[in-house]
Amino acid sequence: MTCYLGAHLSSAKGYAKMARRAAEIGANTCQFFCRNPRGSRAKSLNEGDLEQCRTFLVERNFGPLVGHAPYIMNPCAKDPGIRELAARMMAEDLMLMERLTPGYYVFHPGSHVGQGIEEGCRQIAAMLNAVLRPEQQTVVLLETMTGKGTEVGGRFEDLRAILSQVTCREKVGVCMDTCHMSDAGYHVAGDLDGVLAEFDRVVGLRWVKAAHINDSLNPVGAQKDRHAAIGEGTLGTDAILRFITHPALAGIPFELETPQDDEGHGRELAMLRERIAARSVQ
Ligand code: FE
Ligand code: FE
Ligand code: ZN
């Protein structure tokens, strides 16, 4: 099975340029922000650019692309206006994803700001039920979070609670983040099989459609969310290699979100590809 490895890239100069950049750094998938990560205004779309991007992805046998929601989006804010804004941003971003390529759209479930996890999960599912359309191609993914502050999604149980209240089941899934899961207290480096078995028991591994591969600056359970370059954190290169070659995760796109520029991501991708190849000849 093809291993789809990529990185978070900028789409600021257009989607076709982004896809070519991904290929240049040795990626066969990539992630990007559908709009300014901290702002809320979607950029205007150029049909020619989207068309060129689509053609390039097919020519180069790319795996699915991953669009990322802006960080400011909070579907379980206490203020109903902020929740409505979240729904509006997601609906707009999904229109872009539909026009670009059949792929994934990842969002952070949000922070319940004292309303409680249960109410947070209910509000997140309510937004998904308002936004998701049975005819859409894009699958919307909940990211596993560290659980810092009042963040929802630090426990696998949170994800189950949200998913179980969504009507459009085939249009939702999960994006695992190795740094976030470790920071949340799951022993990704020490006991990956155990973590995946736990996820399977609570949520079901069939829901995992994409993953972010990051090392972490902090120890297991620290709930800090500080990404490190692969091999420069507490997880280590071997843990990341075990993750991307794990049979339970075969075929999904893996995206680097490490603190590197495109060239740095290119070096990480080359190193990981080399190490995967060395493993398979042993
Ligand atoms: Fe994220
Ligand atoms: Fe992430
Ligand atoms: Zn993070």
mmCIF file of N, CA, C and O and ligand atoms in Angstrom, residues 31 68 71 106-108 143 145 177 180 212 257, ligand 1:
data_model
loop_
_atom_site.group_PDB
_atom_site.id
_atom_site.type_symbol
_atom_site.label_atom_id
_atom_site.label_comp_id
_atom_site.label_asym_id
_atom_site.label_seq_id
_atom_site.Cartn_x
_atom_site.Cartn_y
_atom_site.Cartn_z
ATOM 1 N N GLN A 31 -1.095 19.315 3.834
ATOM 2 C CA GLN A 31 -2.151 19.980 4.586
ATOM 3 C C GLN A 31 -1.991 21.493 4.406
ATOM 4 O O GLN A 31 -0.890 21.967 4.146
ATOM 5 N N HIS A 68 -7.219 22.462 6.833
ATOM 6 C CA HIS A 68 -7.297 22.651 8.289
ATOM 7 C C HIS A 68 -8.127 23.897 8.587
ATOM 8 O O HIS A 68 -7.969 24.926 7.943
ATOM 9 N N TYR A 71 -7.641 28.276 13.774
ATOM 10 C CA TYR A 71 -7.550 28.004 15.217
ATOM 11 C C TYR A 71 -8.624 28.729 16.021
ATOM 12 O O TYR A 71 -9.007 28.285 17.093
ATOM 13 N N VAL A 106 -9.896 19.028 8.670
ATOM 14 C CA VAL A 106 -9.622 18.795 10.093
ATOM 15 C C VAL A 106 -9.957 20.036 10.906
ATOM 16 O O VAL A 106 -9.612 21.146 10.513
ATOM 17 N N PHE A 107 -10.606 19.840 12.045
ATOM 18 C CA PHE A 107 -10.807 20.973 12.954
ATOM 19 C C PHE A 107 -10.566 20.551 14.396
ATOM 20 O O PHE A 107 -10.649 19.375 14.746
ATOM 21 N N HIS A 108 -10.193 21.530 15.219
ATOM 22 C CA HIS A 108 -10.035 21.295 16.653
ATOM 23 C C HIS A 108 -11.435 21.356 17.249
ATOM 24 O O HIS A 108 -12.137 22.346 17.049
ATOM 25 N N GLU A 143 -9.832 16.506 15.455
ATOM 26 C CA GLU A 143 -8.441 16.239 15.814
ATOM 27 C C GLU A 143 -8.350 15.838 17.284
ATOM 28 O O GLU A 143 -9.047 16.395 18.136
ATOM 29 N N MET A 145 -6.821 16.154 20.724
ATOM 30 C CA MET A 145 -6.198 17.323 21.342
ATOM 31 C C MET A 145 -5.456 16.936 22.635
ATOM 32 O O MET A 145 -5.530 15.800 23.085
ATOM 33 N N ASP A 177 -3.163 13.146 16.258
ATOM 34 C CA ASP A 177 -1.959 13.975 16.293
ATOM 35 C C ASP A 177 -1.034 13.352 17.341
ATOM 36 O O ASP A 177 -1.408 13.256 18.523
ATOM 37 N N HIS A 180 -0.150 15.646 20.277
ATOM 38 C CA HIS A 180 -1.308 15.902 21.135
ATOM 39 C C HIS A 180 -1.665 14.679 21.974
ATOM 40 O O HIS A 180 -1.967 14.796 23.163
ATOM 41 N N HIS A 212 -1.520 13.661 12.080
ATOM 42 C CA HIS A 212 -0.439 14.651 12.145
ATOM 43 C C HIS A 212 0.733 13.995 12.854
ATOM 44 O O HIS A 212 0.561 13.450 13.943
ATOM 45 N N GLU A 257 3.652 18.582 11.072
ATOM 46 C CA GLU A 257 3.365 19.951 11.528
ATOM 47 C C GLU A 257 4.492 20.387 12.447
ATOM 48 O O GLU A 257 4.271 21.009 13.484
HETATM 49 FE FE FE B 1 -4.558 21.027 14.329
#
